[in-house]
Each structure stands twice: as structure tokens, then as C-alpha cells.
Amino acid sequence: MFTIIANGGSSLRKYDTQTELNELCRVHESLKVKYASTLYDSRCVLIGPPESEPSNFPTPSNFKARALRYHDGEACVQLEGQITEFLSSLFWVLESKRLERSREKVDKVSLLLAPFEKKDFVGLDLESRVNRKRCIGRMTKHLGDLSLQAGLPVEALSHYSSAVDILKAVNDWLWLGSAYEGLCAASVVIMYPNSSKSYPLQRNSSLQEGRPR
């Protein structure tokens, strides 16, 4: 079974031989490359033969991901804590990116593009008034995404609302729809704060902006 998400990826794989382990590691590394533009960190959970079998298969030398290794039939008592640590590490990546983006000068932001949009902007004047507003609107929407993922739904709601006004003015329908989607997500989090279990995160003293859930 394999699972990958936008910002953090995780693999859960079982192997019985060195050849199978090598192939699983290769697949995980290839997916890291494929999702490099959106993947911040990853973990690979490898479940090998039972502990009773005398086997100790090493991961390939070119395998750079962090592996969480267990034996088949093992209770995996440390797995929950390891996944919690993984999620916490993703939080700090998102938080640093949020602060970095929020400090960018409005007139210096670049145009964010979905992969399939690149061909649509070839040859266009990206410094025109409409395109500058598009740049600002998309970056504001992106700030909403980062704020929501970092556990700041109220701040995210503000960014999404601003993005809607800007993107609507320049008829940027795709990103406008995405900003509305973000508005809905942030609103649900605010209206139903106890709908999911949250883990407390201690903010670094140098990152005191906002208060995460």
C-alpha cells in the first residue's frame, strides 16, 4: 500500500527479500522526484520478515529517505510517535514558508502557476497591470493555504477573502475557485473546532506570529 500527500509523503511497504527491499526503495525515491515541487519531507515504513527469521537486509546506498523499519507481526509500538514527529516536522516547514512568503514585498511577488498553466502564459506581458494583480491574488491565496496548513484558520480566512476580491477583479477563475474552496475549509475549521483531535505544538520564541491549533 502506498500513500502520498501534497506536502509530506509516506510509504508503507512489506518485503521478504533483498531484491524486494531494493525495489521498494527505488519506487519511494522515484516518487520523491516526481512530487519534488510539492513534497517537503517523507518517511518510508518498511515491514520485513518476522523477527524469528535470521535476516538483516540493508537499504541501498542511494536510498536517501528516512526509513522506519519493523518486522512482520511486530506491534510497531513506536510508529505512532514517529508519525507524530513527522507531522510536527512538516508543521515547521510550513510555518517557515508562511513567514517567508508573508514578508515578501507585494510588488516583487512572482506569478504562481499550476503545472498545466505554463504554456498559457508564454509570451504574455507579466508586468501588465492585470498580471500584477493576478500575481498578488494568487500569492495571497497561497498564503491562505500555508496559514490553514500551519493551523491558523482565522488568518487563512482573511487571506482567502482578500484573494477572492483580487482574483475576481481579473477574472482568474481557476484560482478564484480555489480561493473559495479555501474559504469553505477555513470556515469549517473555525465553526467546528473540536471535530478532530489536535496535538499541541510549542512555537519557537522567534516565531511568535499567530497561535496554532
PDB file of C-alpha atoms in Angstrom:
ATOM      1  CA  MET A   1       0.000   0.000   0.000  1.00  0.00           C
ATOM      2  CA  PHE A   2       1.300   3.482  -0.806  1.00  0.00           C
ATOM      3  CA  THR A   3       0.102   6.877   0.307  1.00  0.00           C
ATOM      4  CA  ILE A   4       1.416  10.305  -0.638  1.00  0.00           C
ATOM      5  CA  ILE A   5       0.078  13.752   0.220  1.00  0.00           C
ATOM      6  CA  ALA A   6       0.842  17.214  -1.088  1.00  0.00           C
ATOM      7  CA  ASN A   7       3.405  18.310   1.479  1.00  0.00           C
ATOM      8  CA  GLY A   8       4.555  15.107   3.098  1.00  0.00           C
ATOM      9  CA  GLY A   9       4.747  11.628   1.672  1.00  0.00           C
ATOM     10  CA  SER A  10       4.778   8.265   3.385  1.00  0.00           C
ATOM     11  CA  SER A  11       5.143   4.730   2.068  1.00  0.00           C
ATOM     12  CA  LEU A  12       4.001   1.573   3.815  1.00  0.00           C
ATOM     13  CA  ARG A  13       5.592  -1.489   2.204  1.00  0.00           C
ATOM     14  CA  LYS A  14       6.251  -5.135   3.008  1.00  0.00           C
ATOM     15  CA  TYR A  15       9.216  -7.144   1.710  1.00  0.00           C
ATOM     16  CA  ASP A  16      10.636 -10.638   2.169  1.00  0.00           C
ATOM     17  CA  THR A  17      13.889 -10.498   0.190  1.00  0.00           C
ATOM     18  CA  GLN A  18      16.734  -8.094  -0.507  1.00  0.00           C
ATOM     19  CA  THR A  19      15.514  -7.731  -4.104  1.00  0.00           C
ATOM     20  CA  GLU A  20      12.041  -6.711  -2.945  1.00  0.00           C
ATOM     21  CA  LEU A  21      13.503  -4.223  -0.474  1.00  0.00           C
ATOM     22  CA  ASN A  22      15.686  -2.662  -3.175  1.00  0.00           C
ATOM     23  CA  GLU A  23      12.673  -2.275  -5.472  1.00  0.00           C
ATOM     24  CA  LEU A  24      10.552  -0.672  -2.750  1.00  0.00           C
ATOM     25  CA  CYS A  25      13.316   1.815  -2.000  1.00  0.00           C
ATOM     26  CA  ARG A  26      13.656   2.608  -5.704  1.00  0.00           C
ATOM     27  CA  VAL A  27       9.913   3.266  -6.034  1.00  0.00           C
ATOM     28  CA  HIS A  28       9.927   5.547  -2.987  1.00  0.00           C
ATOM     29  CA  GLU A  29      12.868   7.575  -4.321  1.00  0.00           C
ATOM     30  CA  SER A  30      11.281   7.866  -7.786  1.00  0.00           C
ATOM     31  CA  LEU A  31       8.067   9.220  -6.249  1.00  0.00           C
ATOM     32  CA  LYS A  32      10.076  11.772  -4.268  1.00  0.00           C
ATOM     33  CA  VAL A  33      11.478  13.006  -7.576  1.00  0.00           C
ATOM     34  CA  LYS A  34       8.040  13.020  -9.240  1.00  0.00           C
ATOM     35  CA  TYR A  35       6.488  15.116  -6.472  1.00  0.00           C
ATOM     36  CA  ALA A  36       9.572  17.226  -5.772  1.00  0.00           C
ATOM     37  CA  SER A  37       7.732  20.523  -6.346  1.00  0.00           C
ATOM     38  CA  THR A  38       5.195  19.846  -3.567  1.00  0.00           C
ATOM     39  CA  LEU A  39       6.906  17.318  -1.300  1.00  0.00           C
ATOM     40  CA  TYR A  40       8.594  18.787   1.776  1.00  0.00           C
ATOM     41  CA  ASP A  41       9.636  15.599   3.574  1.00  0.00           C
ATOM     42  CA  SER A  42       8.924  11.868   3.553  1.00  0.00           C
ATOM     43  CA  ARG A  43       9.067   8.669   5.570  1.00  0.00           C
ATOM     44  CA  CYS A  44       9.198   5.078   4.342  1.00  0.00           C
ATOM     45  CA  VAL A  45       7.720   2.409   6.633  1.00  0.00           C
ATOM     46  CA  LEU A  46       9.320  -0.931   5.748  1.00  0.00           C
ATOM     47  CA  ILE A  47       7.939  -4.171   7.147  1.00  0.00           C
ATOM     48  CA  GLY A  48      10.376  -7.044   6.766  1.00  0.00           C
ATOM     49  CA  PRO A  49      10.330 -10.766   7.577  1.00  0.00           C
ATOM     50  CA  PRO A  50       9.374 -11.898  11.111  1.00  0.00           C
ATOM     51  CA  GLU A  51      11.991 -11.303  13.783  1.00  0.00           C
ATOM     52  CA  SER A  52      12.318 -15.066  14.191  1.00  0.00           C
ATOM     53  CA  GLU A  53      13.846 -15.342  10.706  1.00  0.00           C
ATOM     54  CA  PRO A  54      17.627 -14.676  10.610  1.00  0.00           C
ATOM     55  CA  SER A  55      17.668 -11.879   8.024  1.00  0.00           C
ATOM     56  CA  ASN A  56      19.112  -8.382   8.058  1.00  0.00           C
ATOM     57  CA  PHE A  57      18.643  -6.699   4.687  1.00  0.00           C
ATOM     58  CA  PRO A  58      20.323  -3.273   4.300  1.00  0.00           C
ATOM     59  CA  THR A  59      18.720  -0.445   2.335  1.00  0.00           C
ATOM     60  CA  PRO A  60      20.524   0.531  -0.925  1.00  0.00           C
ATOM     61  CA  SER A  61      23.270   3.139  -0.680  1.00  0.00           C
ATOM     62  CA  ASN A  62      21.307   5.542  -2.926  1.00  0.00           C
ATOM     63  CA  PHE A  63      18.232   5.406  -0.682  1.00  0.00           C
ATOM     64  CA  LYS A  64      18.126   8.831   0.993  1.00  0.00           C
ATOM     65  CA  ALA A  65      14.693   8.796   2.640  1.00  0.00           C
ATOM     66  CA  ARG A  66      14.225   8.191   6.345  1.00  0.00           C
ATOM     67  CA  ALA A  67      13.165   4.570   6.829  1.00  0.00           C
ATOM     68  CA  LEU A  68      11.040   3.299   9.724  1.00  0.00           C
ATOM     69  CA  ARG A  69      11.739  -0.439   9.823  1.00  0.00           C
ATOM     70  CA  TYR A  70       9.692  -3.123  11.551  1.00  0.00           C
ATOM     71  CA  HIS A  71       9.329  -6.903  11.467  1.00  0.00           C
ATOM     72  CA  ASP A  72       6.221  -8.641  10.177  1.00  0.00           C
ATOM     73  CA  GLY A  73       3.936  -9.330  13.154  1.00  0.00           C
ATOM     74  CA  GLU A  74       5.654  -6.738  15.354  1.00  0.00           C
ATOM     75  CA  ALA A  75       3.452  -4.476  17.477  1.00  0.00           C
ATOM     76  CA  CYS A  76       5.060  -1.306  15.994  1.00  0.00           C
ATOM     77  CA  VAL A  77       4.638   0.500  19.319  1.00  0.00           C
ATOM     78  CA  GLN A  78       6.927   3.361  18.249  1.00  0.00           C
ATOM     79  CA  LEU A  79       5.175   4.038  14.953  1.00  0.00           C
ATOM     80  CA  GLU A  80       2.577   6.473  16.301  1.00  0.00           C
ATOM     81  CA  GLY A  81       5.252   8.606  17.930  1.00  0.00           C
ATOM     82  CA  GLN A  82       7.374   8.528  14.771  1.00  0.00           C
ATOM     83  CA  ILE A  83       4.447   9.651  12.612  1.00  0.00           C
ATOM     84  CA  THR A  84       3.627  12.403  15.114  1.00  0.00           C
ATOM     85  CA  GLU A  85       7.249  13.571  14.882  1.00  0.00           C
ATOM     86  CA  PHE A  86       6.963  13.511  11.097  1.00  0.00           C
ATOM     87  CA  LEU A  87       3.823  15.662  11.144  1.00  0.00           C
ATOM     88  CA  SER A  88       5.476  18.097  13.542  1.00  0.00           C
ATOM     89  CA  SER A  89       8.454  18.448  11.205  1.00  0.00           C
ATOM     90  CA  LEU A  90       6.053  19.238   8.358  1.00  0.00           C
ATOM     91  CA  PHE A  91       4.442  21.917  10.512  1.00  0.00           C
ATOM     92  CA  TRP A  92       7.749  23.723  10.949  1.00  0.00           C
ATOM     93  CA  VAL A  93       8.455  23.588   7.225  1.00  0.00           C
ATOM     94  CA  LEU A  94       5.028  25.098   6.516  1.00  0.00           C
ATOM     95  CA  GLU A  95       5.434  27.697   9.264  1.00  0.00           C
ATOM     96  CA  SER A  96       8.803  28.867   7.933  1.00  0.00           C
ATOM     97  CA  LYS A  97       7.419  29.079   4.391  1.00  0.00           C
ATOM     98  CA  ARG A  98       4.390  31.010   5.628  1.00  0.00           C
ATOM     99  CA  LEU A  99       6.555  33.577   7.388  1.00  0.00           C
ATOM    100  CA  GLU A 100       8.916  33.813   4.425  1.00  0.00           C
ATOM    101  CA  ARG A 101       6.043  34.425   1.998  1.00  0.00           C
ATOM    102  CA  SER A 102       4.309  36.928   4.278  1.00  0.00           C
ATOM    103  CA  ARG A 103       7.444  39.085   4.347  1.00  0.00           C
ATOM    104  CA  GLU A 104       7.757  39.343   0.563  1.00  0.00           C
ATOM    105  CA  LYS A 105       7.129  42.767  -0.943  1.00  0.00           C
ATOM    106  CA  VAL A 106       3.826  42.924  -2.796  1.00  0.00           C
ATOM    107  CA  ASP A 107       5.380  44.403  -5.946  1.00  0.00           C
ATOM    108  CA  LYS A 108       8.034  41.658  -6.068  1.00  0.00           C
ATOM    109  CA  VAL A 109       5.899  38.505  -5.888  1.00  0.00           C
ATOM    110  CA  SER A 110       6.197  36.110  -8.805  1.00  0.00           C
ATOM    111  CA  LEU A 111       3.324  34.507 -10.706  1.00  0.00           C
ATOM    112  CA  LEU A 112       2.339  31.150  -9.252  1.00  0.00           C
ATOM    113  CA  LEU A 113       1.279  28.613 -11.873  1.00  0.00           C
ATOM    114  CA  ALA A 114      -0.389  25.233 -11.881  1.00  0.00           C
ATOM    115  CA  PRO A 115       1.736  22.822 -13.999  1.00  0.00           C
ATOM    116  CA  PHE A 116      -0.718  22.809 -16.917  1.00  0.00           C
ATOM    117  CA  GLU A 117      -0.892  26.638 -16.993  1.00  0.00           C
ATOM    118  CA  LYS A 118       2.716  27.273 -18.006  1.00  0.00           C
ATOM    119  CA  LYS A 119       2.034  27.170 -21.732  1.00  0.00           C
ATOM    120  CA  ASP A 120      -0.829  29.690 -21.370  1.00  0.00           C
ATOM    121  CA  PHE A 121       1.488  32.470 -20.192  1.00  0.00           C
ATOM    122  CA  VAL A 122       4.273  32.074 -22.753  1.00  0.00           C
ATOM    123  CA  GLY A 123       4.873  35.414 -24.473  1.00  0.00           C
ATOM    124  CA  LEU A 124       2.480  37.404 -22.287  1.00  0.00           C
ATOM    125  CA  ASP A 125       3.494  40.644 -20.599  1.00  0.00           C
ATOM    126  CA  LEU A 126       3.701  39.573 -16.973  1.00  0.00           C
ATOM    127  CA  GLU A 127       4.350  43.170 -15.896  1.00  0.00           C
ATOM    128  CA  SER A 128       0.979  44.448 -17.090  1.00  0.00           C
ATOM    129  CA  ARG A 129      -1.453  45.813 -14.510  1.00  0.00           C
ATOM    130  CA  VAL A 130      -3.784  42.821 -14.836  1.00  0.00           C
ATOM    131  CA  ASN A 131      -0.994  40.291 -14.461  1.00  0.00           C
ATOM    132  CA  ARG A 132       0.489  42.077 -11.466  1.00  0.00           C
ATOM    133  CA  LYS A 133      -2.898  41.872  -9.753  1.00  0.00           C
ATOM    134  CA  ARG A 134      -3.068  38.205 -10.743  1.00  0.00           C
ATOM    135  CA  CYS A 135       0.343  37.652  -9.120  1.00  0.00           C
ATOM    136  CA  ILE A 136      -0.799  39.336  -5.910  1.00  0.00           C
ATOM    137  CA  GLY A 137      -4.109  37.484  -5.847  1.00  0.00           C
ATOM    138  CA  ARG A 138      -2.513  34.089  -6.344  1.00  0.00           C
ATOM    139  CA  MET A 139       0.165  34.740  -3.743  1.00  0.00           C
ATOM    140  CA  THR A 140      -2.487  35.867  -1.257  1.00  0.00           C
ATOM    141  CA  LYS A 141      -4.408  32.654  -1.892  1.00  0.00           C
ATOM    142  CA  HIS A 142      -1.169  30.682  -1.396  1.00  0.00           C
ATOM    143  CA  LEU A 143      -0.634  32.457   1.939  1.00  0.00           C
ATOM    144  CA  GLY A 144      -4.112  31.311   2.898  1.00  0.00           C
ATOM    145  CA  ASP A 145      -3.145  27.718   2.094  1.00  0.00           C
ATOM    146  CA  LEU A 146       0.037  27.903   4.163  1.00  0.00           C
ATOM    147  CA  SER A 147      -1.788  29.528   7.087  1.00  0.00           C
ATOM    148  CA  LEU A 148      -4.513  26.881   7.056  1.00  0.00           C
ATOM    149  CA  GLN A 149      -1.982  24.047   6.894  1.00  0.00           C
ATOM    150  CA  ALA A 150       0.013  25.635   9.719  1.00  0.00           C
ATOM    151  CA  GLY A 151      -3.047  25.654  11.979  1.00  0.00           C
ATOM    152  CA  LEU A 152      -4.052  29.328  11.667  1.00  0.00           C
ATOM    153  CA  PRO A 153      -7.588  29.193  10.190  1.00  0.00           C
ATOM    154  CA  VAL A 154      -8.564  32.752  11.170  1.00  0.00           C
ATOM    155  CA  GLU A 155      -5.531  34.164   9.385  1.00  0.00           C
ATOM    156  CA  ALA A 156      -6.209  31.849   6.451  1.00  0.00           C
ATOM    157  CA  LEU A 157      -9.789  33.118   6.229  1.00  0.00           C
ATOM    158  CA  SER A 158      -8.524  36.689   5.936  1.00  0.00           C
ATOM    159  CA  HIS A 159      -6.073  35.785   3.161  1.00  0.00           C
ATOM    160  CA  TYR A 160      -8.681  33.817   1.230  1.00  0.00           C
ATOM    161  CA  SER A 161     -11.194  36.686   1.462  1.00  0.00           C
ATOM    162  CA  SER A 162      -8.634  39.156   0.122  1.00  0.00           C
ATOM    163  CA  ALA A 163      -7.627  36.738  -2.629  1.00  0.00           C
ATOM    164  CA  VAL A 164     -11.259  36.334  -3.726  1.00  0.00           C
ATOM    165  CA  ASP A 165     -11.649  40.107  -4.196  1.00  0.00           C
ATOM    166  CA  ILE A 166      -8.420  40.390  -6.203  1.00  0.00           C
ATOM    167  CA  LEU A 167      -8.870  37.290  -8.366  1.00  0.00           C
ATOM    168  CA  LYS A 168     -12.493  38.130  -9.152  1.00  0.00           C
ATOM    169  CA  ALA A 169     -11.409  41.537 -10.476  1.00  0.00           C
ATOM    170  CA  VAL A 170      -9.027  39.955 -13.019  1.00  0.00           C
ATOM    171  CA  ASN A 171     -11.304  37.015 -13.970  1.00  0.00           C
ATOM    172  CA  ASP A 172      -8.790  34.436 -12.736  1.00  0.00           C
ATOM    173  CA  TRP A 173     -11.465  31.750 -12.475  1.00  0.00           C
ATOM    174  CA  LEU A 174      -9.345  28.715 -11.617  1.00  0.00           C
ATOM    175  CA  TRP A 175      -7.574  30.347  -8.697  1.00  0.00           C
ATOM    176  CA  LEU A 176     -10.754  32.160  -7.677  1.00  0.00           C
ATOM    177  CA  GLY A 177     -12.498  28.806  -7.334  1.00  0.00           C
ATOM    178  CA  SER A 178      -9.564  27.514  -5.317  1.00  0.00           C
ATOM    179  CA  ALA A 179      -9.744  30.566  -3.026  1.00  0.00           C
ATOM    180  CA  TYR A 180     -13.463  29.907  -2.441  1.00  0.00           C
ATOM    181  CA  GLU A 181     -12.616  26.302  -1.630  1.00  0.00           C
ATOM    182  CA  GLY A 182     -10.093  27.548   0.927  1.00  0.00           C
ATOM    183  CA  LEU A 183     -12.729  29.858   2.411  1.00  0.00           C
ATOM    184  CA  CYS A 184     -15.016  26.875   2.930  1.00  0.00           C
ATOM    185  CA  ALA A 185     -12.251  24.767   4.517  1.00  0.00           C
ATOM    186  CA  ALA A 186     -11.144  27.527   6.881  1.00  0.00           C
ATOM    187  CA  SER A 187     -14.753  28.285   7.831  1.00  0.00           C
ATOM    188  CA  VAL A 188     -15.408  24.643   8.715  1.00  0.00           C
ATOM    189  CA  VAL A 189     -12.305  24.518  10.926  1.00  0.00           C
ATOM    190  CA  ILE A 190     -13.398  27.683  12.752  1.00  0.00           C
ATOM    191  CA  MET A 191     -17.049  26.664  13.127  1.00  0.00           C
ATOM    192  CA  TYR A 192     -16.291  23.117  14.284  1.00  0.00           C
ATOM    193  CA  PRO A 193     -13.049  23.431  16.279  1.00  0.00           C
ATOM    194  CA  ASN A 194     -13.467  20.142  18.134  1.00  0.00           C
ATOM    195  CA  SER A 195     -14.267  17.935  15.158  1.00  0.00           C
ATOM    196  CA  SER A 196     -10.779  16.423  15.113  1.00  0.00           C
ATOM    197  CA  LYS A 197      -8.061  15.697  17.636  1.00  0.00           C
ATOM    198  CA  SER A 198      -5.232  18.225  17.605  1.00  0.00           C
ATOM    199  CA  TYR A 199      -1.739  17.938  19.032  1.00  0.00           C
ATOM    200  CA  PRO A 200      -0.176  20.882  20.899  1.00  0.00           C
ATOM    201  CA  LEU A 201       2.845  22.413  19.179  1.00  0.00           C
ATOM    202  CA  GLN A 202       5.314  24.591  21.049  1.00  0.00           C
ATOM    203  CA  ARG A 203       6.182  27.598  18.903  1.00  0.00           C
ATOM    204  CA  ASN A 204       9.789  28.715  18.764  1.00  0.00           C
ATOM    205  CA  SER A 205      10.300  32.051  20.533  1.00  0.00           C
ATOM    206  CA  SER A 206      11.417  33.622  17.245  1.00  0.00           C
ATOM    207  CA  LEU A 207       8.177  32.568  15.516  1.00  0.00           C
ATOM    208  CA  GLN A 208       5.506  34.177  17.678  1.00  0.00           C
ATOM    209  CA  GLU A 209       3.172  35.352  14.923  1.00  0.00           C
ATOM    210  CA  GLY A 210      -0.305  33.866  15.347  1.00  0.00           C
ATOM    211  CA  ARG A 211      -1.437  30.959  17.514  1.00  0.00           C
ATOM    212  CA  PRO A 212      -1.759  27.455  16.026  1.00  0.00           C
ATOM    213  CA  ARG A 213      -4.464  24.982  16.981  1.00  0.00           C
TER     214      ARG A 213
END
